[in-house]
Amino acid sequence: MKKIILGLIALFSFTGWSQTQTINTGELHGNFQFDGQLYVRDSILDPNKEAYPDEKFLGQGFMNLIYTRGGFTAGVRYENYQNVMIGFPQGYRGEGITYRFLQYNTHGLDVTAGNFYEQFGSGMILRAYEERGLGYDNVFDGARVKYSKNGVTVKGMIGRQRKYFDKSSGIVRGVDAEVNLNELFSGMSENKTLITVGGSFVSKYEPDNSPIYNLPKNVGSWGGRVNVQRGGLGIYAEYVYKINDPSSDNNFIYRPGEGLTFAINYANKDFGFMVSGKRIDNMSYRSERNAQQIETLINYIPAGTRYHTYTLPALYPYATQINGEQNLQVEFTYNLHKKTVLGGKYGTQLFANFAYAGSIYKSKIDEDTDIGQTGTDGYDTEWFKLGQVKYYQDFNVGFKRKLNKKWKMTFTYLNVQYNFDLLNKGLRDEVMIKKTPSIIYLNEFVLEMQYKIKPKHYLRFEVQGLFSEQDSVGRAFDELGAGSMVLGLIEYSISPHWFFSVQNIYNFGNPNENFRLNYPFVNVAYSDGPTRIQLGYGRQPSGIFCVGGVCRFVPASNGLQMSITSNF
Amino acid sequence: MKKLILAITILFSTLSFAQNSLPKINVTSVDGQTVNTSSFTNDGNPIVISFWATWCKPCMRELDAMAEVYEDWQEDLGVKIIAVSIDDSRNSGKVGPLAKTKGWEYDVFIDQNQDFKRALGVNNIPHTFVLDGNGNIVWQHTGYALGDEDELYEVLEKVAAGEAVN
């Protein structure tokens, strides 16, 4: 494959391409990133040396090269992990070409051979994507054809998914069609209501190697979706269904899966409103039925909660539950006009968000079968009944305001309920239904201030507090989380090149007195155009880091971190 | 690997070794319409393309900062700003309402499958490109520090005047 790409590139660079008018040789561009950490032995954070690697220094990186000429594109990515950094999936070890493709595009036809990322609808039935910062990459290796004309887009694909430096044993096939009614029907082209409908069919094949069960080798799924827009109003709904698919995720039950998601939003200049919800029932869909964690997922189900990126709120993120979940989210934004009593001279923006996620209602299929029992249909459920277990709840409210020419501020208050048994320990519904799950109650605030010293010189401050309580006494230490903490941060930036920051977290409320620690961290970054070099030194608390719908646990660490990223 | 290096070395002598032209990729408008990036034009005036996401705080700071001066930039230099969100289905429904309530007068698009981001070789967001009047990429920047919009304005002044950047 590599040789073919090279051969083609070389060929095109030495010969004119007869079909193109201009005799150019095409463009080659790409990007590069390297991240490394020199670990410092910290006997207080890590008494058992679990977070101190033998290598002492770990580094990983990648480079992408993309060649384009007219409608032709070829690309390749090299990745190296020597060795993979702590907190990343340990399956990434070593180095190699992990991504290469050939693609051409002509008159609405788009053909790809090799690796490709793809998404049908919202991704609830199929989504291959990458989050390099998390080590997530379930790219397909195979072939894909797309054709678009008159508002109709049809896609067909076949391939196997990436699993670290290997590939999944299962094969995924899929077709998808999307129709823009306003483009397709000339009578609707002037219509103010824009309607798009779509449908997909996806199937995976995996051999049945089980000595005990008769497992389906082909697992089919289908879905439909509709998107309606009129003025500031938007409505989206999607439904997917999957036949029975016993897997290690669902404890090998034979129940079919289904999922419904919807979102309604409205906005004008003064006011924004969004409500979204979903109901997921047994929708883990992987091209390997024994895969774990982030491996070989065919579909993507997003967490329907606000995505917090301030440091302390981000320590307790919600991760979507692909085995089953009910979820509702409501969000408001309101602008107080400038030069009013409440709005002040420059205006003020108010925002509020509420999200709930819990289990679907589960009951026994019969007297003798436990909920979720292996080899059975698993459980019965009811659509319009609240589930027995609360997973997560988040209410947050705040405002953003420019105070004067020098100062801007943002304040956020959060009230979070976090199911520690589920989100940190991975207990199943059937276990949590029988006991009272340990819920951590969090009250949090974030105050952010920006100050302009003079043109191109700015200061930014953050003060954050996280106050943690448990729902009952007598819990073991590992059920309590890290307890209350506060954070202070100062950033100084000199545009366009320099950035400095100093941060400290003080975990004053840790239930274990030995861990009532300070976590200081300093950062320096230099930017020049597309290049950024960053150095950081200090202690970082353990936490769960999420990008998109995927989370990974990163242990506490101490050391020197470095990162360089560039593109050309 | 040796062959790879050799081939690339040969190529450098003949190839345009940089991203010059904008790749032609389909993205989605906030009202769900498919739009090809080849339609990103501005009557011979400069274009700014800014990659962002609803969860990216530096991106929001950059777009907020540019929103405060956008009217001036449009009047002075005829600049058009295109904000491309890489939000996935978790937040893609919030992109349109957010842009509207923030009063961003930009053209806002969503690149959910990140095809446009990948084609432009963007590693991290925010990442900002400047296109000259002929649609050629003449400048780019990764990251955002408060006040970076002042440097961007200086770049745009040169581009609008037909001067070389860098």
Short mmCIF file of N, CA and C in Angstrom, two decimals, chain A residues 372-512:
data_model
loop_
_atom_site.label_atom_id
_atom_site.label_comp_id
_atom_site.label_asym_id
_atom_site.label_seq_id
_atom_site.Cartn_x
_atom_site.Cartn_y
_atom_site.Cartn_z
N GLY A 372 -30.57 -9.13 33.86
CA GLY A 372 -29.27 -9.14 33.20
C GLY A 372 -28.58 -10.49 33.20
N GLN A 373 -29.31 -11.57 33.49
CA GLN A 373 -28.67 -12.89 33.59
C GLN A 373 -28.17 -13.37 32.22
N THR A 374 -26.94 -13.81 32.20
CA THR A 374 -26.29 -14.27 30.97
C THR A 374 -27.09 -15.37 30.28
N GLY A 375 -27.19 -15.28 28.96
CA GLY A 375 -27.83 -16.34 28.20
C GLY A 375 -29.35 -16.21 28.13
N THR A 376 -29.92 -15.18 28.77
CA THR A 376 -31.36 -14.96 28.72
C THR A 376 -31.67 -13.70 27.91
N ASP A 377 -32.96 -13.33 27.90
CA ASP A 377 -33.32 -12.06 27.24
C ASP A 377 -33.03 -10.86 28.13
N GLY A 378 -32.48 -11.10 29.31
CA GLY A 378 -31.96 -10.01 30.12
C GLY A 378 -32.95 -9.38 31.08
N TYR A 379 -33.89 -8.61 30.55
CA TYR A 379 -34.82 -7.87 31.42
C TYR A 379 -35.98 -7.37 30.59
N ASP A 380 -37.02 -6.95 31.29
CA ASP A 380 -38.12 -6.23 30.65
C ASP A 380 -37.98 -4.76 31.00
N THR A 381 -38.56 -3.92 30.18
CA THR A 381 -38.48 -2.50 30.48
C THR A 381 -39.77 -1.81 30.10
N GLU A 382 -39.96 -0.59 30.59
CA GLU A 382 -41.11 0.21 30.20
C GLU A 382 -40.60 1.56 29.75
N TRP A 383 -41.14 2.03 28.64
CA TRP A 383 -40.64 3.27 28.05
C TRP A 383 -40.87 4.48 28.94
N PHE A 384 -42.07 4.55 29.54
CA PHE A 384 -42.42 5.80 30.20
C PHE A 384 -42.38 5.68 31.72
N LYS A 385 -41.38 4.99 32.21
CA LYS A 385 -41.23 4.85 33.65
C LYS A 385 -39.78 5.23 33.97
N LEU A 386 -39.62 6.00 35.07
CA LEU A 386 -38.28 6.42 35.46
C LEU A 386 -37.47 5.21 35.93
N GLY A 387 -36.21 5.14 35.54
CA GLY A 387 -35.37 4.02 35.93
C GLY A 387 -35.05 4.04 37.42
N GLN A 388 -34.59 2.90 37.94
CA GLN A 388 -34.37 2.77 39.38
C GLN A 388 -33.11 3.48 39.87
N VAL A 389 -32.12 3.68 39.01
CA VAL A 389 -30.82 4.18 39.47
C VAL A 389 -30.51 5.54 38.83
N LYS A 390 -30.16 6.50 39.67
CA LYS A 390 -29.72 7.79 39.14
C LYS A 390 -28.22 7.71 38.83
N TYR A 391 -27.84 8.14 37.65
CA TYR A 391 -26.43 8.09 37.26
C TYR A 391 -25.73 9.42 37.52
N TYR A 392 -26.44 10.50 37.18
CA TYR A 392 -25.76 11.80 37.20
C TYR A 392 -26.81 12.88 37.09
N GLN A 393 -26.59 13.97 37.80
CA GLN A 393 -27.47 15.13 37.65
C GLN A 393 -26.63 16.38 37.78
N ASP A 394 -26.92 17.36 36.96
CA ASP A 394 -26.10 18.57 36.95
C ASP A 394 -27.02 19.78 36.74
N PHE A 395 -26.95 20.71 37.69
CA PHE A 395 -27.62 21.99 37.48
C PHE A 395 -26.53 23.05 37.55
N ASN A 396 -26.41 23.86 36.53
CA ASN A 396 -25.41 24.92 36.59
C ASN A 396 -25.99 26.19 36.02
N VAL A 397 -25.54 27.31 36.61
CA VAL A 397 -26.11 28.60 36.25
C VAL A 397 -25.00 29.63 36.38
N GLY A 398 -25.06 30.68 35.57
CA GLY A 398 -23.99 31.66 35.67
C GLY A 398 -24.22 32.87 34.80
N PHE A 399 -23.25 33.74 34.79
CA PHE A 399 -23.34 34.92 33.93
C PHE A 399 -21.96 35.34 33.46
N LYS A 400 -22.00 36.11 32.39
CA LYS A 400 -20.77 36.60 31.77
C LYS A 400 -20.96 38.08 31.53
N ARG A 401 -19.97 38.89 31.92
CA ARG A 401 -20.18 40.33 31.85
C ARG A 401 -18.86 41.04 31.63
N LYS A 402 -18.90 42.04 30.75
CA LYS A 402 -17.75 42.93 30.58
C LYS A 402 -17.97 44.09 31.55
N LEU A 403 -17.00 44.30 32.46
CA LEU A 403 -17.21 45.29 33.51
C LEU A 403 -16.82 46.69 33.02
N ASN A 404 -15.68 46.77 32.37
CA ASN A 404 -15.24 48.03 31.78
C ASN A 404 -14.23 47.70 30.69
N LYS A 405 -13.49 48.69 30.22
CA LYS A 405 -12.57 48.43 29.10
C LYS A 405 -11.47 47.44 29.47
N LYS A 406 -11.18 47.32 30.75
CA LYS A 406 -10.07 46.47 31.20
C LYS A 406 -10.53 45.09 31.67
N TRP A 407 -11.69 44.99 32.27
CA TRP A 407 -12.09 43.78 32.98
C TRP A 407 -13.30 43.09 32.36
N LYS A 408 -13.21 41.73 32.34
CA LYS A 408 -14.36 40.90 31.97
C LYS A 408 -14.47 39.81 33.02
N MET A 409 -15.67 39.38 33.34
CA MET A 409 -15.79 38.29 34.30
C MET A 409 -16.85 37.28 33.88
N THR A 410 -16.63 36.04 34.32
CA THR A 410 -17.60 34.97 34.12
C THR A 410 -17.73 34.24 35.45
N PHE A 411 -18.95 34.00 35.89
CA PHE A 411 -19.16 33.26 37.12
C PHE A 411 -20.09 32.09 36.84
N THR A 412 -19.74 30.91 37.34
CA THR A 412 -20.57 29.73 37.17
C THR A 412 -20.73 29.02 38.51
N TYR A 413 -21.95 28.62 38.82
CA TYR A 413 -22.21 27.78 39.98
C TYR A 413 -22.74 26.44 39.49
N LEU A 414 -22.26 25.35 40.08
CA LEU A 414 -22.70 24.03 39.67
C LEU A 414 -23.15 23.22 40.89
N ASN A 415 -24.21 22.45 40.70
CA ASN A 415 -24.66 21.51 41.70
C ASN A 415 -24.76 20.16 41.00
N VAL A 416 -23.90 19.23 41.39
CA VAL A 416 -23.76 17.97 40.65
C VAL A 416 -23.99 16.78 41.57
N GLN A 417 -24.71 15.79 41.08
CA GLN A 417 -24.83 14.50 41.77
C GLN A 417 -24.15 13.47 40.87
N TYR A 418 -23.21 12.74 41.45
CA TYR A 418 -22.32 11.90 40.66
C TYR A 418 -22.34 10.49 41.24
N ASN A 419 -22.77 9.53 40.45
CA ASN A 419 -22.86 8.14 40.93
C ASN A 419 -21.48 7.49 40.84
N PHE A 420 -20.82 7.42 42.00
CA PHE A 420 -19.45 6.93 42.06
C PHE A 420 -19.37 5.44 41.74
N ASP A 421 -20.39 4.68 42.18
CA ASP A 421 -20.40 3.23 41.92
C ASP A 421 -20.41 2.94 40.42
N LEU A 422 -21.16 3.76 39.68
CA LEU A 422 -21.25 3.54 38.24
C LEU A 422 -20.04 4.13 37.53
N LEU A 423 -19.77 5.41 37.80
CA LEU A 423 -18.86 6.15 36.93
C LEU A 423 -17.39 5.91 37.28
N ASN A 424 -17.10 5.51 38.52
CA ASN A 424 -15.72 5.18 38.84
C ASN A 424 -15.47 3.68 39.00
N LYS A 425 -16.52 2.96 39.43
CA LYS A 425 -16.30 1.54 39.68
C LYS A 425 -16.97 0.63 38.67
N GLY A 426 -17.84 1.20 37.83
CA GLY A 426 -18.43 0.43 36.74
C GLY A 426 -19.41 -0.64 37.19
N LEU A 427 -20.12 -0.44 38.31
CA LEU A 427 -21.10 -1.43 38.75
C LEU A 427 -22.28 -1.47 37.78
N ARG A 428 -22.86 -2.66 37.62
CA ARG A 428 -24.00 -2.82 36.73
C ARG A 428 -25.31 -2.44 37.42
N ASP A 429 -26.30 -2.10 36.60
CA ASP A 429 -27.63 -1.75 37.13
C ASP A 429 -28.15 -2.78 38.12
N GLU A 430 -28.04 -4.06 37.75
CA GLU A 430 -28.64 -5.11 38.58
C GLU A 430 -28.00 -5.14 39.97
N VAL A 431 -26.75 -4.73 40.08
CA VAL A 431 -26.09 -4.65 41.39
C VAL A 431 -26.56 -3.39 42.12
N MET A 432 -26.64 -2.28 41.38
CA MET A 432 -27.00 -1.00 42.03
C MET A 432 -28.47 -0.95 42.43
N ILE A 433 -29.32 -1.71 41.72
CA ILE A 433 -30.75 -1.73 42.08
C ILE A 433 -30.91 -2.32 43.47
N LYS A 434 -30.03 -3.28 43.82
CA LYS A 434 -30.17 -4.00 45.08
C LYS A 434 -29.58 -3.26 46.27
N LYS A 435 -28.69 -2.29 46.04
CA LYS A 435 -28.13 -1.54 47.16
C LYS A 435 -28.32 -0.05 46.89
N THR A 436 -28.00 0.76 47.88
CA THR A 436 -28.06 2.19 47.64
C THR A 436 -26.74 2.62 47.03
N PRO A 437 -26.75 3.07 45.79
CA PRO A 437 -25.46 3.43 45.21
C PRO A 437 -24.85 4.64 45.90
N SER A 438 -23.54 4.73 45.90
CA SER A 438 -22.92 5.87 46.56
C SER A 438 -22.87 7.05 45.60
N ILE A 439 -23.63 8.07 45.98
CA ILE A 439 -23.72 9.28 45.17
C ILE A 439 -22.88 10.35 45.85
N ILE A 440 -22.04 11.02 45.10
CA ILE A 440 -21.28 12.15 45.63
C ILE A 440 -22.03 13.43 45.25
N TYR A 441 -22.28 14.27 46.25
CA TYR A 441 -22.95 15.55 46.01
C TYR A 441 -21.89 16.63 45.95
N LEU A 442 -21.90 17.40 44.88
CA LEU A 442 -20.87 18.41 44.69
C LEU A 442 -21.49 19.80 44.52
N ASN A 443 -20.97 20.75 45.27
CA ASN A 443 -21.28 22.16 45.03
C ASN A 443 -20.00 22.80 44.53
N GLU A 444 -20.09 23.45 43.38
CA GLU A 444 -18.86 23.97 42.78
C GLU A 444 -19.10 25.39 42.28
N PHE A 445 -18.03 26.17 42.29
CA PHE A 445 -18.13 27.47 41.64
C PHE A 445 -16.85 27.76 40.88
N VAL A 446 -16.97 28.57 39.85
CA VAL A 446 -15.81 29.00 39.07
C VAL A 446 -15.95 30.50 38.82
N LEU A 447 -14.95 31.25 39.21
CA LEU A 447 -14.91 32.67 38.90
C LEU A 447 -13.73 32.90 37.98
N GLU A 448 -14.00 33.49 36.82
CA GLU A 448 -12.94 33.75 35.84
C GLU A 448 -12.91 35.24 35.56
N MET A 449 -11.71 35.84 35.61
CA MET A 449 -11.57 37.27 35.34
C MET A 449 -10.49 37.47 34.28
N GLN A 450 -10.74 38.41 33.39
CA GLN A 450 -9.73 38.79 32.39
C GLN A 450 -9.37 40.24 32.60
N TYR A 451 -8.09 40.53 32.50
CA TYR A 451 -7.67 41.92 32.68
C TYR A 451 -6.69 42.30 31.58
N LYS A 452 -6.97 43.43 30.93
CA LYS A 452 -6.09 43.90 29.86
C LYS A 452 -5.11 44.90 30.47
N ILE A 453 -3.82 44.55 30.47
CA ILE A 453 -2.80 45.45 31.03
C ILE A 453 -2.54 46.58 30.05
N LYS A 454 -2.26 46.19 28.82
CA LYS A 454 -2.08 47.13 27.71
C LYS A 454 -2.22 46.29 26.45
N PRO A 455 -2.26 46.90 25.27
CA PRO A 455 -2.48 46.07 24.08
C PRO A 455 -1.51 44.88 24.03
N LYS A 456 -2.05 43.70 23.76
CA LYS A 456 -1.32 42.43 23.63
C LYS A 456 -0.81 41.86 24.96
N HIS A 457 -1.02 42.55 26.07
CA HIS A 457 -0.63 42.01 27.38
C HIS A 457 -1.88 41.80 28.23
N TYR A 458 -2.15 40.55 28.58
CA TYR A 458 -3.37 40.25 29.31
C TYR A 458 -3.08 39.34 30.50
N LEU A 459 -3.91 39.48 31.52
CA LEU A 459 -3.90 38.55 32.64
C LEU A 459 -5.25 37.85 32.68
N ARG A 460 -5.23 36.59 33.08
CA ARG A 460 -6.48 35.87 33.28
C ARG A 460 -6.39 35.13 34.61
N PHE A 461 -7.43 35.20 35.40
CA PHE A 461 -7.44 34.57 36.73
C PHE A 461 -8.61 33.59 36.80
N GLU A 462 -8.39 32.50 37.51
CA GLU A 462 -9.51 31.61 37.83
C GLU A 462 -9.44 31.27 39.30
N VAL A 463 -10.58 31.30 39.96
CA VAL A 463 -10.71 30.75 41.31
C VAL A 463 -11.82 29.72 41.23
N GLN A 464 -11.53 28.51 41.67
CA GLN A 464 -12.53 27.46 41.59
C GLN A 464 -12.63 26.77 42.95
N GLY A 465 -13.84 26.38 43.29
CA GLY A 465 -14.05 25.63 44.53
C GLY A 465 -14.91 24.42 44.25
N LEU A 466 -14.57 23.31 44.88
CA LEU A 466 -15.37 22.10 44.73
C LEU A 466 -15.60 21.57 46.14
N PHE A 467 -16.86 21.53 46.57
CA PHE A 467 -17.19 21.12 47.93
C PHE A 467 -18.02 19.85 47.85
N SER A 468 -17.49 18.81 48.45
CA SER A 468 -18.02 17.47 48.23
C SER A 468 -18.64 16.92 49.50
N GLU A 469 -19.81 16.30 49.36
CA GLU A 469 -20.45 15.63 50.50
C GLU A 469 -20.89 14.25 50.03
N GLN A 470 -21.02 13.33 50.98
CA GLN A 470 -21.52 12.01 50.61
C GLN A 470 -22.93 11.84 51.14
N ASP A 471 -23.64 10.88 50.58
CA ASP A 471 -25.04 10.72 50.94
C ASP A 471 -25.24 9.97 52.24
N SER A 472 -24.23 9.27 52.72
CA SER A 472 -24.42 8.55 53.98
C SER A 472 -23.07 8.37 54.64
N VAL A 473 -23.10 8.02 55.91
CA VAL A 473 -21.84 7.87 56.64
C VAL A 473 -21.36 6.43 56.52
N GLY A 474 -20.12 6.23 56.87
CA GLY A 474 -19.59 4.88 56.96
C GLY A 474 -19.12 4.29 55.64
N ARG A 475 -19.00 5.10 54.62
CA ARG A 475 -18.49 4.58 53.36
C ARG A 475 -16.97 4.37 53.44
N ALA A 476 -16.50 3.41 52.66
CA ALA A 476 -15.07 3.20 52.61
C ALA A 476 -14.41 4.34 51.84
N PHE A 477 -13.13 4.52 52.05
CA PHE A 477 -12.40 5.62 51.44
C PHE A 477 -12.54 5.63 49.92
N ASP A 478 -12.52 4.44 49.30
CA ASP A 478 -12.55 4.41 47.83
C ASP A 478 -13.94 4.72 47.28
N GLU A 479 -14.92 4.96 48.14
CA GLU A 479 -16.25 5.34 47.65
C GLU A 479 -16.48 6.83 47.79
N LEU A 480 -15.49 7.56 48.24
CA LEU A 480 -15.71 8.95 48.60
C LEU A 480 -15.17 9.95 47.60
N GLY A 481 -14.39 9.51 46.64
CA GLY A 481 -13.76 10.48 45.77
C GLY A 481 -12.66 11.21 46.53
N ALA A 482 -12.20 12.30 45.98
CA ALA A 482 -11.05 12.97 46.57
C ALA A 482 -11.44 14.06 47.57
N GLY A 483 -12.74 14.31 47.74
CA GLY A 483 -13.17 15.32 48.70
C GLY A 483 -13.02 16.73 48.17
N SER A 484 -13.20 17.71 49.09
CA SER A 484 -13.26 19.10 48.67
C SER A 484 -11.89 19.64 48.26
N MET A 485 -11.90 20.59 47.34
CA MET A 485 -10.64 21.22 46.91
C MET A 485 -10.89 22.61 46.36
N VAL A 486 -9.84 23.41 46.35
CA VAL A 486 -9.92 24.73 45.75
C VAL A 486 -8.78 24.89 44.75
N LEU A 487 -8.96 25.79 43.80
CA LEU A 487 -7.96 26.00 42.75
C LEU A 487 -7.78 27.49 42.51
N GLY A 488 -6.54 27.88 42.31
CA GLY A 488 -6.24 29.24 41.88
C GLY A 488 -5.34 29.19 40.66
N LEU A 489 -5.59 30.07 39.70
CA LEU A 489 -4.81 30.07 38.46
C LEU A 489 -4.56 31.50 38.01
N ILE A 490 -3.33 31.78 37.61
CA ILE A 490 -3.01 33.06 36.98
C ILE A 490 -2.32 32.78 35.65
N GLU A 491 -2.81 33.40 34.60
CA GLU A 491 -2.20 33.28 33.28
C GLU A 491 -1.76 34.67 32.82
N TYR A 492 -0.60 34.73 32.23
CA TYR A 492 -0.13 35.98 31.65
C TYR A 492 0.23 35.71 30.21
N SER A 493 -0.40 36.43 29.29
CA SER A 493 -0.08 36.18 27.89
C SER A 493 0.40 37.46 27.22
N ILE A 494 1.44 37.28 26.41
CA ILE A 494 1.96 38.38 25.60
C ILE A 494 1.75 37.95 24.16
N SER A 495 0.71 38.50 23.56
CA SER A 495 0.40 38.12 22.20
C SER A 495 1.49 38.65 21.26
N PRO A 496 1.89 37.94 20.20
CA PRO A 496 1.34 36.66 19.76
C PRO A 496 2.17 35.45 20.20
N HIS A 497 3.26 35.63 20.97
CA HIS A 497 4.15 34.49 21.15
C HIS A 497 4.12 33.79 22.51
N TRP A 498 3.97 34.54 23.59
CA TRP A 498 4.27 33.95 24.89
C TRP A 498 3.06 33.76 25.78
N PHE A 499 3.13 32.73 26.57
CA PHE A 499 2.05 32.38 27.48
C PHE A 499 2.66 31.75 28.73
N PHE A 500 2.30 32.28 29.90
CA PHE A 500 2.79 31.73 31.17
C PHE A 500 1.60 31.48 32.08
N SER A 501 1.65 30.38 32.84
CA SER A 501 0.58 30.20 33.83
C SER A 501 1.11 29.51 35.07
N VAL A 502 0.51 29.83 36.19
CA VAL A 502 0.81 29.20 37.48
C VAL A 502 -0.52 28.79 38.09
N GLN A 503 -0.59 27.54 38.52
CA GLN A 503 -1.84 27.03 39.07
C GLN A 503 -1.56 26.22 40.32
N ASN A 504 -2.45 26.30 41.29
CA ASN A 504 -2.34 25.39 42.43
C ASN A 504 -3.72 24.87 42.81
N ILE A 505 -3.76 23.58 43.08
CA ILE A 505 -4.98 22.97 43.62
C ILE A 505 -4.65 22.51 45.03
N TYR A 506 -5.51 22.82 45.98
CA TYR A 506 -5.32 22.36 47.35
C TYR A 506 -6.49 21.45 47.72
N ASN A 507 -6.18 20.19 47.92
CA ASN A 507 -7.20 19.16 48.19
C ASN A 507 -7.43 19.09 49.70
N PHE A 508 -7.93 20.21 50.28
CA PHE A 508 -8.00 20.32 51.75
C PHE A 508 -8.98 19.36 52.38
N GLY A 509 -9.94 18.86 51.58
CA GLY A 509 -10.98 18.03 52.20
C GLY A 509 -10.86 16.55 51.91
N ASN A 510 -9.65 16.11 51.53
CA ASN A 510 -9.53 14.69 51.21
C ASN A 510 -9.86 13.85 52.44
N PRO A 511 -10.74 12.82 52.28
CA PRO A 511 -11.11 11.99 53.44
C PRO A 511 -9.89 11.30 54.06
N ASN A 512 -8.86 11.08 53.28
CA ASN A 512 -7.62 10.51 53.82
C ASN A 512 -6.64 11.66 54.08
#
